[in-house]
Amino acid sequence: MRQSTTPVRRMALTALAACALAVAACSGTAPAEDPPSPTPTASPTEDPEQEESDETEQSLLTAESRLPEATTVIEGETPAEIAAQTATTFFTYAPVVVVAVPGSTSAGDLARELGLPALLTEEPSEEPDEDGEDGEDPAPDPDGEEPAEPEDEAEESAGAQSSAVPTQQASASTGQHRALRAENADPGDGYEDEDDAEGDPDSESTDDEGAEEAPELTPEEQALLGALEELGTEVVLLLGEAELPEEAEVEVVTDVSSLPQTAPALRDARDALVLTTGGHGYGAAQATAQAAGAQILEVPGGHPGETSDLVAEIADRNPAVVVALGSAFGDEETLRWRIDAAATGVNLPGGGQLIVPDKTYVALYGSPGSSALGILGQQGIEDTIALAEQYAADYAPLTENTVVPTMEIITSIATADPGDGGMYTRALAIDQIRPLVDAAGENDQYVVLDLQPGRLDFLTQARMYEELLLEPHVGLALDPEWRLEDDQVHLAQIGSVDAAEINEVVDYLADLTQENHLPQKMLILHAFRNSMIPDVQDVDLSRPELAVVLHADGQGPPSAKHTTWRTLREHASNIEWWGWKNFIDEDEPMLTPEETIDQVDPEPMFISYQ
């Protein structure tokens, strides 16, 4: 790299910048956010060759920004890698960049003000001197700025701290920029590598046994060098404790007054929205995006539908182009679904578009019009809605979560006779279920459709209720107890299902959710024996569109229910979210809400009453 704090070939441009600032100050005007770019004029000169040289000198170095792809996730492991990827995402050409250590606020401020990318190096190493004492250099500022300097050096370094950035509202063509870049890179421009100038040429040898190998570049250094090369960078404004790798073939300046004449990028990324968790290390990346014109939205949990406020914000902006900083946002397909879902402005009961982790669902179980199948069907719709509210209210003081009143509706009912199709199941018509589903939605209550398919497979029966599953507040439950083989009948045998069949439903429901821009859905798997889902470890839990819940259905005295709970928990250790059922008549005695929360460990996120 070429180290220079006051490059001679830039002096004319610095003088021009000072004049431009003086004129602006006297006129009382400020440049617009995206000013027109008049062609710069050369100063009068008596020498024609010198006049041509001056015109070249006045060709401004202008960064070229761009609008990224519709959905981009930047997944660097370190702040330096994220900053480098962000720079090459938002810029195609950046002859001047700012480089600092992670945590620097001045780098971001300058990048935004100059309209340039901000890149990062590694954190500076803190090694004691040979005597084991700290060196005499001042400690680095936590923001990564230069340490305080003696008074006699203050004037020289003041430019790095000044917000008065030399700019001129004009631009030259891309060809002129690149021609100037090529000219500046000419080996005859007077710049030499100091090591080459001072070293002994006779000492160069690749075969010396005692020669030390060059240290391997770190990932941060590789990212920085790669970005400098891809952006065509000529000049680096180096701040604070930052150090460039020796391999960097750029000119280095350490204060703003020594920068070449530049014009800010045209902010081509105005239509882009950048999502960030706000974590440490994203400041430079955010500043780079803003320098290109992008807007920033902080999403602490990495899900743009996490809260009702975020959903409203996304719906209001309805961004066509989204760039996410960090792996917390998932892959690009996941991010696109989450953005599209949030853009609908729809919230789930309890707020936001996530089923978990901050909600507890308290459900009435049963089937409309059937008092024998559970408490849900023992009264009319209005009274059922009110009863669900009452059950949920009993849990509100017991948990920090938002408690959501819920209906688990048996939509296909296991039967003792084979029926017309010989499948031992009776599927309710949608118009029998729709009134309760709609009433629940209107009252901010969640709905789960429970399937008892007999000899029919779960996917076939789930598809029958797609019209209802397209509702944002409707999820699905699979009840393997009532899933029969071709030679089985209900109550003579206890049904079961394998992971392959469950995964067919996983794919169907997740795809339905994604393709229709729906919020996350709940998928419940009922069980009270390990044999009901023997290969539960193979259930696909990778789809972010679904929250898969294993619901323990055992009945009887509390001791027996807790044994069932522990057995299932060990068998299905891969399942994160769990449900618990309180049987109103069969449990001896039924746990109270306080006992359910205190005794069931971990705390269930779905509690149903039958």
XYZ file of C-alpha atoms in Angstrom:
610
model
C 0.000 0.000 0.000
C 1.067 3.575 -0.564
C 1.126 5.673 2.605
C 0.501 9.396 2.115
C -1.029 12.032 4.339
C -0.632 15.020 1.957
C -0.229 13.722 -1.590
C 1.164 16.424 -3.866
C -0.993 15.482 -6.840
C -4.117 16.171 -4.776
C -3.212 19.679 -3.647
C -4.907 21.448 -6.542
C -8.128 19.591 -5.813
C -7.976 20.461 -2.139
C -7.631 24.117 -3.022
C -10.605 23.871 -5.335
C -12.609 22.237 -2.588
C -11.813 25.074 -0.218
C -12.983 27.573 -2.803
C -16.185 25.657 -3.395
C -16.925 25.581 0.316
C -16.230 29.280 0.641
C -18.620 30.095 -2.193
C -21.321 27.899 -0.698
C -20.865 29.538 2.696
C -21.138 33.035 1.255
C -24.208 32.235 -0.804
C -25.999 30.686 2.148
C -27.103 27.718 0.084
C -26.635 24.024 0.661
C -26.392 21.291 -1.972
C -29.531 19.237 -2.548
C -29.595 15.575 -1.611
C -29.129 14.574 -5.247
C -27.694 17.639 -7.014
C -27.210 17.978 -10.754
C -23.684 17.290 -11.864
C -22.286 20.185 -13.900
C -19.018 19.660 -15.690
C -16.121 21.125 -13.665
C -14.181 23.963 -15.287
C -10.429 24.316 -15.211
C -8.638 27.262 -13.627
C -7.003 29.690 -16.095
C -3.444 28.786 -17.011
C -0.831 30.087 -19.377
C 0.565 26.673 -20.237
C -1.696 24.602 -22.591
C -0.152 21.337 -21.388
C -0.686 22.408 -17.799
C -4.334 23.328 -18.647
C -4.932 19.792 -19.972
C -3.372 18.379 -16.821
C -5.590 20.558 -14.626
C -8.706 19.351 -16.434
C -7.712 15.759 -15.689
C -7.051 16.630 -12.074
C -10.548 18.061 -11.759
C -12.243 14.871 -12.980
C -14.094 13.907 -9.842
C -13.858 10.423 -8.380
C -17.504 9.392 -8.103
C -18.699 6.192 -6.454
C -21.288 4.226 -8.369
C -24.113 2.819 -6.250
C -26.766 0.331 -7.313
C -30.093 -1.180 -6.300
C -29.474 -4.751 -5.074
C -31.437 -7.855 -5.988
C -35.013 -8.025 -4.672
C -34.027 -10.160 -1.662
C -30.491 -10.397 -0.293
C -29.161 -11.823 2.966
C -25.611 -10.884 3.955
C -24.269 -13.642 6.193
C -20.701 -12.727 7.131
C -19.207 -14.265 10.251
C -17.540 -11.041 11.436
C -18.298 -7.302 11.222
C -15.505 -6.903 8.646
C -16.985 -9.591 6.397
C -20.497 -8.136 6.680
C -19.194 -4.639 5.911
C -17.293 -5.909 2.850
C -20.270 -7.823 1.478
C -22.550 -4.852 2.050
C -20.172 -2.539 0.198
C -20.080 -4.772 -2.881
C -23.845 -5.288 -2.681
C -24.626 -1.565 -2.818
C -21.681 -0.273 -4.883
C -20.173 -1.315 -8.208
C -17.328 1.200 -8.044
C -15.851 3.127 -5.110
C -12.521 4.840 -5.817
C -12.455 6.154 -2.239
C -13.537 4.235 0.868
C -13.386 4.728 4.619
C -11.705 2.006 6.697
C -11.856 1.710 10.493
C -11.946 -0.855 13.274
C -15.254 -2.449 14.344
C -17.310 -0.190 16.574
C -16.140 3.051 14.969
C -18.917 5.626 14.796
C -16.811 8.195 12.952
C -16.405 5.793 10.008
C -20.161 5.531 9.611
C -20.654 9.276 9.926
C -18.031 10.012 7.273
C -19.340 7.311 4.937
C -22.852 8.755 5.070
C -21.583 12.321 4.666
C -19.244 11.532 1.783
C -21.534 9.031 0.088
C -18.868 6.301 0.239
C -18.642 2.718 1.512
C -17.277 2.008 4.988
C -15.089 -1.072 5.464
C -13.632 -2.636 8.590
C -10.404 -4.277 9.640
C -9.836 -6.666 12.498
C -10.038 -5.511 16.078
C -6.612 -4.058 16.975
C -4.448 -6.456 18.960
C -3.496 -5.439 22.465
C -0.052 -6.911 23.025
C 2.177 -5.756 25.932
C 5.722 -4.589 25.188
C 8.794 -6.692 25.962
C 8.819 -5.569 29.593
C 5.248 -6.714 30.055
C 3.996 -3.122 30.281
C 1.605 -1.354 28.001
C 3.217 0.838 25.371
C 3.133 4.608 25.442
C 0.549 4.928 22.675
C -2.776 6.227 23.947
C -5.570 3.685 24.343
C -7.899 3.502 21.350
C -11.197 5.289 21.615
C -14.110 2.794 22.061
C -15.626 4.234 18.891
C -12.476 3.501 16.958
C -11.422 7.147 16.497
C -7.866 8.447 16.617
C -6.484 8.957 20.154
C -5.843 12.486 21.317
C -2.668 14.035 19.880
C -0.286 16.639 21.237
C -1.287 20.250 20.698
C 1.381 20.862 18.051
C -0.156 18.072 15.951
C -3.799 18.969 16.554
C -4.079 21.295 13.568
C -2.661 18.679 11.183
C -5.121 15.971 12.254
C -8.164 18.184 12.745
C -9.441 17.363 9.300
C -10.269 13.780 10.337
C -12.687 15.042 12.937
C -14.238 17.797 10.844
C -17.650 17.467 9.279
C -16.688 19.975 6.587
C -16.050 17.482 3.804
C -14.487 18.812 0.574
C -16.966 18.013 -2.194
C -17.827 19.597 -5.497
C -21.236 19.206 -7.082
C -19.992 17.999 -10.422
C -19.025 14.728 -11.966
C -17.011 13.389 -14.839
C -17.909 10.403 -16.925
C -17.193 6.877 -15.782
C -14.546 6.658 -18.489
C -12.782 9.707 -17.049
C -12.903 8.226 -13.553
C -11.428 4.979 -14.681
C -8.862 6.714 -16.863
C -7.753 8.711 -13.837
C -7.635 5.531 -11.782
C -5.390 3.916 -14.398
C -3.194 7.003 -14.487
C -2.873 7.050 -10.719
C -1.846 3.418 -10.704
C 1.058 4.078 -13.094
C 4.320 2.813 -11.536
C 5.948 6.048 -12.678
C 3.722 8.278 -10.559
C 6.420 8.676 -7.938
C 5.093 6.212 -5.351
C 7.270 3.373 -4.206
C 6.972 0.640 -1.666
C 9.195 1.716 1.196
C 10.422 -1.810 1.775
C 11.493 -2.075 -1.875
C 13.225 1.299 -1.715
C 15.222 0.529 1.399
C 15.772 -3.179 1.063
C 18.748 -4.947 -0.478
C 17.765 -6.213 -3.951
C 20.372 -8.939 -3.675
C 18.564 -10.362 -0.680
C 15.489 -11.365 -2.729
C 15.247 -15.143 -2.936
C 12.407 -17.616 -2.803
C 14.670 -20.502 -1.886
C 16.339 -19.137 1.261
C 16.056 -21.760 3.951
C 15.844 -19.159 6.674
C 13.199 -17.030 4.976
C 9.986 -16.671 6.951
C 6.705 -17.430 5.221
C 4.246 -14.557 4.990
C 1.468 -14.918 7.562
C -1.779 -16.262 6.194
C -4.470 -13.658 5.690
C -7.326 -13.713 8.185
C -10.943 -13.895 6.959
C -11.333 -10.219 7.835
C -8.274 -9.274 5.777
C -9.425 -11.400 2.866
C -12.859 -9.755 2.938
C -11.335 -6.264 3.071
C -8.873 -6.896 0.243
C -11.558 -8.551 -1.869
C -13.869 -5.569 -1.478
C -11.110 -3.060 -2.303
C -10.319 -4.967 -5.484
C -13.937 -5.471 -6.542
C -14.774 -1.821 -5.937
C -11.715 -0.563 -7.828
C -10.609 1.442 -4.794
C -7.685 3.858 -5.203
C -7.658 5.766 -1.926
C -8.436 4.657 1.639
C -9.236 7.082 4.431
C -7.807 5.138 7.373
C -9.237 6.002 10.789
C -8.222 5.302 14.363
C -6.335 2.080 15.082
C -7.188 0.485 11.742
C -4.376 -1.144 9.788
C -4.439 -2.307 6.192
C -2.791 -5.545 5.070
C 0.481 -4.988 3.226
C -1.151 -6.523 0.142
C -3.523 -3.552 -0.218
C -2.495 -1.660 -3.363
C -4.092 1.645 -2.484
C -3.077 5.111 -1.405
C -3.665 5.750 2.285
C -4.643 9.067 3.852
C -5.438 9.660 7.478
C -7.379 12.913 7.425
C -10.275 14.204 5.389
C -8.415 17.241 4.051
C -6.047 14.948 2.163
C -8.787 13.128 0.272
C -9.042 13.518 -3.490
C -11.932 15.490 -4.905
C -15.040 13.308 -4.852
C -18.722 13.534 -5.651
C -21.222 11.485 -3.610
C -22.917 8.467 -5.140
C -26.267 9.082 -6.798
C -28.146 7.085 -4.148
C -29.504 4.501 -6.576
C -30.670 2.287 -3.710
C -33.479 4.559 -2.506
C -36.029 1.778 -2.956
C -34.086 -0.664 -0.776
C -34.890 -1.418 2.846
C -32.078 -2.775 5.009
C -32.989 -4.903 8.010
C -30.584 -5.160 10.925
C -30.795 -6.700 14.366
C -28.939 -3.682 15.696
C -26.164 -5.870 17.043
C -22.521 -4.917 17.453
C -20.600 -4.622 14.228
C -23.372 -3.616 11.836
C -22.737 0.141 11.982
C -20.367 0.270 9.009
C -22.658 -1.883 6.880
C -25.661 0.290 7.733
C -23.726 3.457 6.893
C -22.682 2.003 3.532
C -26.276 1.168 2.676
C -27.397 4.654 3.688
C -24.634 6.192 1.578
C -26.216 4.393 -1.379
C -29.647 5.762 -0.447
C -31.164 2.772 1.387
C -33.403 3.040 4.444
C -32.693 1.171 7.701
C -35.170 -0.749 9.871
C -34.088 -2.370 13.124
C -35.551 -5.838 13.692
C -34.045 -7.048 16.992
C -35.237 -10.660 16.756
C -34.465 -11.123 13.071
C -38.125 -11.657 12.050
C -39.902 -8.708 10.386
C -43.245 -10.043 11.614
C -42.193 -10.467 15.232
C -44.369 -7.655 16.589
C -47.476 -5.809 15.508
C -45.457 -2.599 15.211
C -43.002 -4.218 12.813
C -45.840 -5.678 10.768
C -47.405 -2.225 10.476
C -44.040 -0.703 9.513
C -43.395 -3.266 6.778
C -46.965 -2.987 5.491
C -46.625 0.784 5.306
C -43.325 0.637 3.396
C -44.146 -2.457 1.307
C -40.519 -2.719 0.152
C -39.737 -4.257 -3.234
C -36.032 -4.671 -2.386
C -34.903 -5.962 1.011
C -31.358 -6.562 2.248
C -30.864 -8.237 5.628
C -27.656 -8.011 7.629
C -26.811 -11.284 9.377
C -27.940 -14.899 9.431
C -30.673 -14.194 12.015
C -33.008 -13.386 9.118
C -32.768 -16.854 7.580
C -32.062 -17.590 3.945
C -33.341 -15.444 1.098
C -36.427 -17.574 0.470
C -37.405 -17.382 4.133
C -36.800 -13.643 4.250
C -38.911 -13.048 1.148
C -41.832 -14.998 2.655
C -41.574 -13.104 5.936
C -41.505 -9.736 4.189
C -44.422 -10.623 1.918
C -46.433 -11.878 4.890
C -45.693 -8.768 6.953
C -46.598 -6.554 3.993
C -50.170 -7.865 4.228
C -50.487 -6.081 7.580
C -52.241 -9.117 9.110
C -51.541 -10.021 12.731
C -52.093 -13.352 14.456
C -54.188 -13.476 17.618
C -51.977 -12.075 20.348
C -50.074 -9.817 17.910
C -47.332 -10.212 15.350
C -46.962 -13.067 12.903
C -45.138 -15.637 15.047
C -46.813 -18.551 16.814
C -43.987 -18.832 19.333
C -42.095 -18.168 21.550
C -43.922 -15.506 23.551
C -47.463 -16.880 23.514
C -49.387 -19.493 25.497
C -52.475 -20.987 23.857
C -55.376 -22.152 26.049
C -57.831 -24.186 23.978
C -61.295 -25.661 24.144
C -61.359 -29.073 22.422
C -64.340 -30.634 20.649
C -66.584 -30.453 17.619
C -69.420 -28.012 16.857
C -72.826 -29.393 17.796
C -71.459 -32.478 19.618
C -71.502 -32.325 23.412
C -70.011 -35.831 23.654
C -66.733 -34.921 21.948
C -65.657 -32.136 24.258
C -66.388 -28.844 25.905
C -66.180 -26.890 22.659
C -69.441 -28.329 21.323
C -71.533 -28.038 24.484
C -72.899 -24.533 23.794
C -73.560 -22.138 20.950
C -70.952 -20.065 19.139
C -71.235 -16.878 21.212
C -71.036 -18.805 24.487
C -68.102 -20.851 23.169
C -66.192 -17.673 22.343
C -66.901 -16.305 25.820
C -65.903 -19.587 27.472
C -62.584 -19.627 25.627
C -61.904 -16.102 26.866
C -62.670 -17.203 30.419
C -60.323 -20.213 30.324
C -57.528 -18.090 28.868
C -58.035 -15.363 31.473
C -57.280 -17.883 34.248
C -53.749 -18.261 32.863
C -52.972 -14.604 32.199
C -51.613 -13.896 35.717
C -49.544 -17.105 35.733
C -47.229 -16.559 32.773
C -45.230 -13.761 31.233
C -46.460 -14.817 27.803
C -49.431 -13.384 25.953
C -52.284 -15.835 26.525
C -54.311 -16.584 23.396
C -57.843 -18.075 23.600
C -57.981 -20.989 21.163
C -60.388 -23.464 19.580
C -59.238 -26.965 18.643
C -62.021 -28.164 16.354
C -62.369 -31.852 15.449
C -63.123 -31.504 11.747
C -62.889 -35.166 10.786
C -64.291 -37.598 13.342
C -63.227 -41.214 13.860
C -66.192 -43.578 13.456
C -66.967 -47.110 14.582
C -68.452 -48.018 11.197
C -66.502 -47.839 7.921
C -68.899 -45.392 6.268
C -69.523 -45.017 2.564
C -65.835 -44.958 1.648
C -64.777 -47.612 4.119
C -62.339 -45.195 5.782
C -63.763 -45.117 9.348
C -63.857 -41.324 9.363
C -66.515 -38.668 8.872
C -65.341 -35.334 7.565
C -67.454 -32.337 8.533
C -68.468 -29.991 5.751
C -66.703 -26.626 5.718
C -69.969 -24.747 6.171
C -70.454 -26.597 9.481
C -67.118 -25.263 10.741
C -66.871 -21.868 9.068
C -69.168 -19.933 11.481
C -67.033 -20.835 14.501
C -63.782 -20.231 12.611
C -64.954 -16.778 11.559
C -66.217 -15.901 15.028
C -62.868 -16.887 16.529
C -60.992 -14.694 14.064
C -63.233 -11.738 14.778
C -62.525 -12.122 18.490
C -58.716 -12.507 18.201
C -58.786 -16.239 18.928
C -56.692 -18.923 17.254
C -58.160 -22.051 15.624
C -56.639 -25.509 15.139
C -58.358 -28.036 12.843
C -57.972 -31.551 14.307
C -57.904 -34.526 11.933
C -58.953 -38.106 12.832
C -58.534 -39.706 9.372
C -59.173 -43.416 10.044
C -57.751 -45.365 7.097
C -57.315 -42.208 5.042
C -53.922 -40.495 5.020
C -53.454 -37.149 6.768
C -52.454 -35.181 3.663
C -55.578 -36.142 1.729
C -57.783 -35.058 4.578
C -55.828 -31.845 5.203
C -56.365 -30.791 1.602
C -60.134 -31.037 2.142
C -59.895 -28.059 4.497
C -57.551 -25.863 2.451
C -60.192 -23.142 2.254
C -60.027 -22.797 6.034
C -56.247 -23.286 6.240
C -55.870 -20.226 4.031
C -57.169 -18.153 6.946
C -54.217 -16.568 8.816
C -55.504 -17.603 12.244
C -56.055 -21.304 11.422
C -53.563 -24.104 12.093
C -53.684 -27.895 11.910
C -53.504 -30.891 14.286
C -52.785 -34.536 13.394
C -54.134 -37.184 15.773
C -52.260 -40.483 15.155
C -54.431 -42.356 17.673
C -57.128 -42.342 14.977
C -54.874 -43.092 11.964
C -55.533 -46.767 11.074
C -53.861 -49.330 8.883
C -56.046 -51.068 6.304
C -56.759 -54.011 8.634
C -57.366 -51.977 11.806
C -60.481 -50.523 13.432
C -60.882 -47.846 16.058
C -60.710 -48.856 19.741
C -59.590 -52.370 18.780
C -56.186 -50.927 17.930
C -54.458 -47.637 18.713
C -53.411 -45.934 15.531
C -50.027 -44.575 14.534
C -48.284 -42.637 11.793
C -44.724 -42.504 10.530
C -42.596 -39.393 9.998
C -42.771 -39.720 6.214
C -46.535 -39.152 6.224
C -46.220 -36.291 8.692
C -43.564 -34.701 6.494
C -45.937 -34.739 3.530
C -48.251 -32.554 5.601
C -45.317 -30.400 6.720
C -44.388 -29.657 3.124
C -47.974 -29.032 2.063
C -48.826 -26.700 4.943
C -45.512 -24.827 4.827
C -45.764 -24.320 1.065
C -49.369 -23.160 1.399
C -48.270 -20.649 4.030
C -45.343 -19.345 2.014
C -47.086 -19.130 -1.360
C -50.043 -17.234 0.084
C -47.990 -14.832 2.226
C -49.558 -16.102 5.444
C -48.172 -15.737 8.960
C -46.522 -18.713 10.638
C -48.878 -21.642 11.317
C -49.136 -24.143 14.153
C -48.905 -27.874 13.419
C -49.820 -30.092 16.411
C -48.890 -33.775 16.698
C -50.993 -35.583 19.306
C -49.577 -38.588 21.211
C -49.728 -40.463 24.502
C -47.505 -43.406 23.503
C -44.115 -43.463 21.816
C -45.447 -46.028 19.341
C -47.916 -43.507 17.934
C -45.049 -41.698 16.139
C -42.245 -44.271 16.345
C -39.740 -42.328 14.236
C -40.603 -38.882 15.562
C -36.914 -37.928 15.379
C -37.284 -37.887 11.586
C -40.078 -35.318 11.538
C -39.014 -32.325 9.451
C -38.669 -29.326 11.740
C -36.749 -27.183 9.290
C -39.633 -25.209 7.801
C -39.792 -21.761 9.424
C -43.376 -21.358 8.188
C -44.497 -23.848 10.864
C -44.262 -24.178 14.634
C -44.463 -27.932 15.309
C -45.922 -28.858 18.694
C -46.035 -32.296 20.303
C -49.172 -32.510 22.435
C -49.214 -35.022 25.328
C -52.725 -36.503 25.583
C -52.473 -38.888 28.537
C -55.373 -38.993 31.011
C -55.698 -40.223 34.583
C -54.078 -39.239 37.885
C -51.383 -36.543 37.817
C -48.594 -39.040 38.541
C -49.489 -41.106 35.469
C -49.797 -38.005 33.301
C -46.372 -36.751 34.392
C -44.872 -40.161 33.578
C -46.375 -39.991 30.110
C -45.020 -36.463 29.725
C -41.477 -37.471 30.692
C -41.546 -40.557 28.444
C -42.710 -38.590 25.447
C -40.206 -35.836 26.143
C -37.362 -38.333 26.077
C -38.675 -40.026 22.940
C -39.274 -36.746 21.067
C -36.314 -34.759 22.350
C -36.036 -33.040 18.968
C -39.372 -31.243 19.424
C -39.029 -27.786 20.976
C -42.661 -26.848 21.610
C -45.019 -28.901 23.785
C -48.672 -29.108 24.665
C -50.588 -30.540 27.644
C -54.208 -31.704 27.844
C -56.406 -31.448 30.928
C -59.322 -33.923 30.782
C -62.229 -32.389 32.661
C -63.925 -35.702 33.554
C -61.196 -38.341 33.185
C -58.310 -36.775 35.139
C -58.258 -37.680 38.836
C -58.077 -34.847 39.777
C -57.603 -32.401 36.913
C -54.768 -29.957 37.453
C -55.715 -26.362 38.177
C -54.233 -23.615 35.983
C -51.721 -22.852 38.749
C -50.698 -26.514 39.009
C -50.460 -26.860 35.234
C -47.998 -23.981 35.024
C -46.054 -24.891 38.192
C -45.837 -28.675 37.813
C -45.505 -29.280 34.086
C -41.891 -28.769 33.076
C -41.077 -27.228 30.713
C -44.037 -24.901 30.707
C -46.361 -26.002 27.891
C -47.144 -23.450 25.211
C -50.449 -25.150 24.299
C -52.928 -26.227 27.005
C -56.201 -27.787 25.951
C -59.353 -28.805 27.803
C -61.513 -31.771 26.824
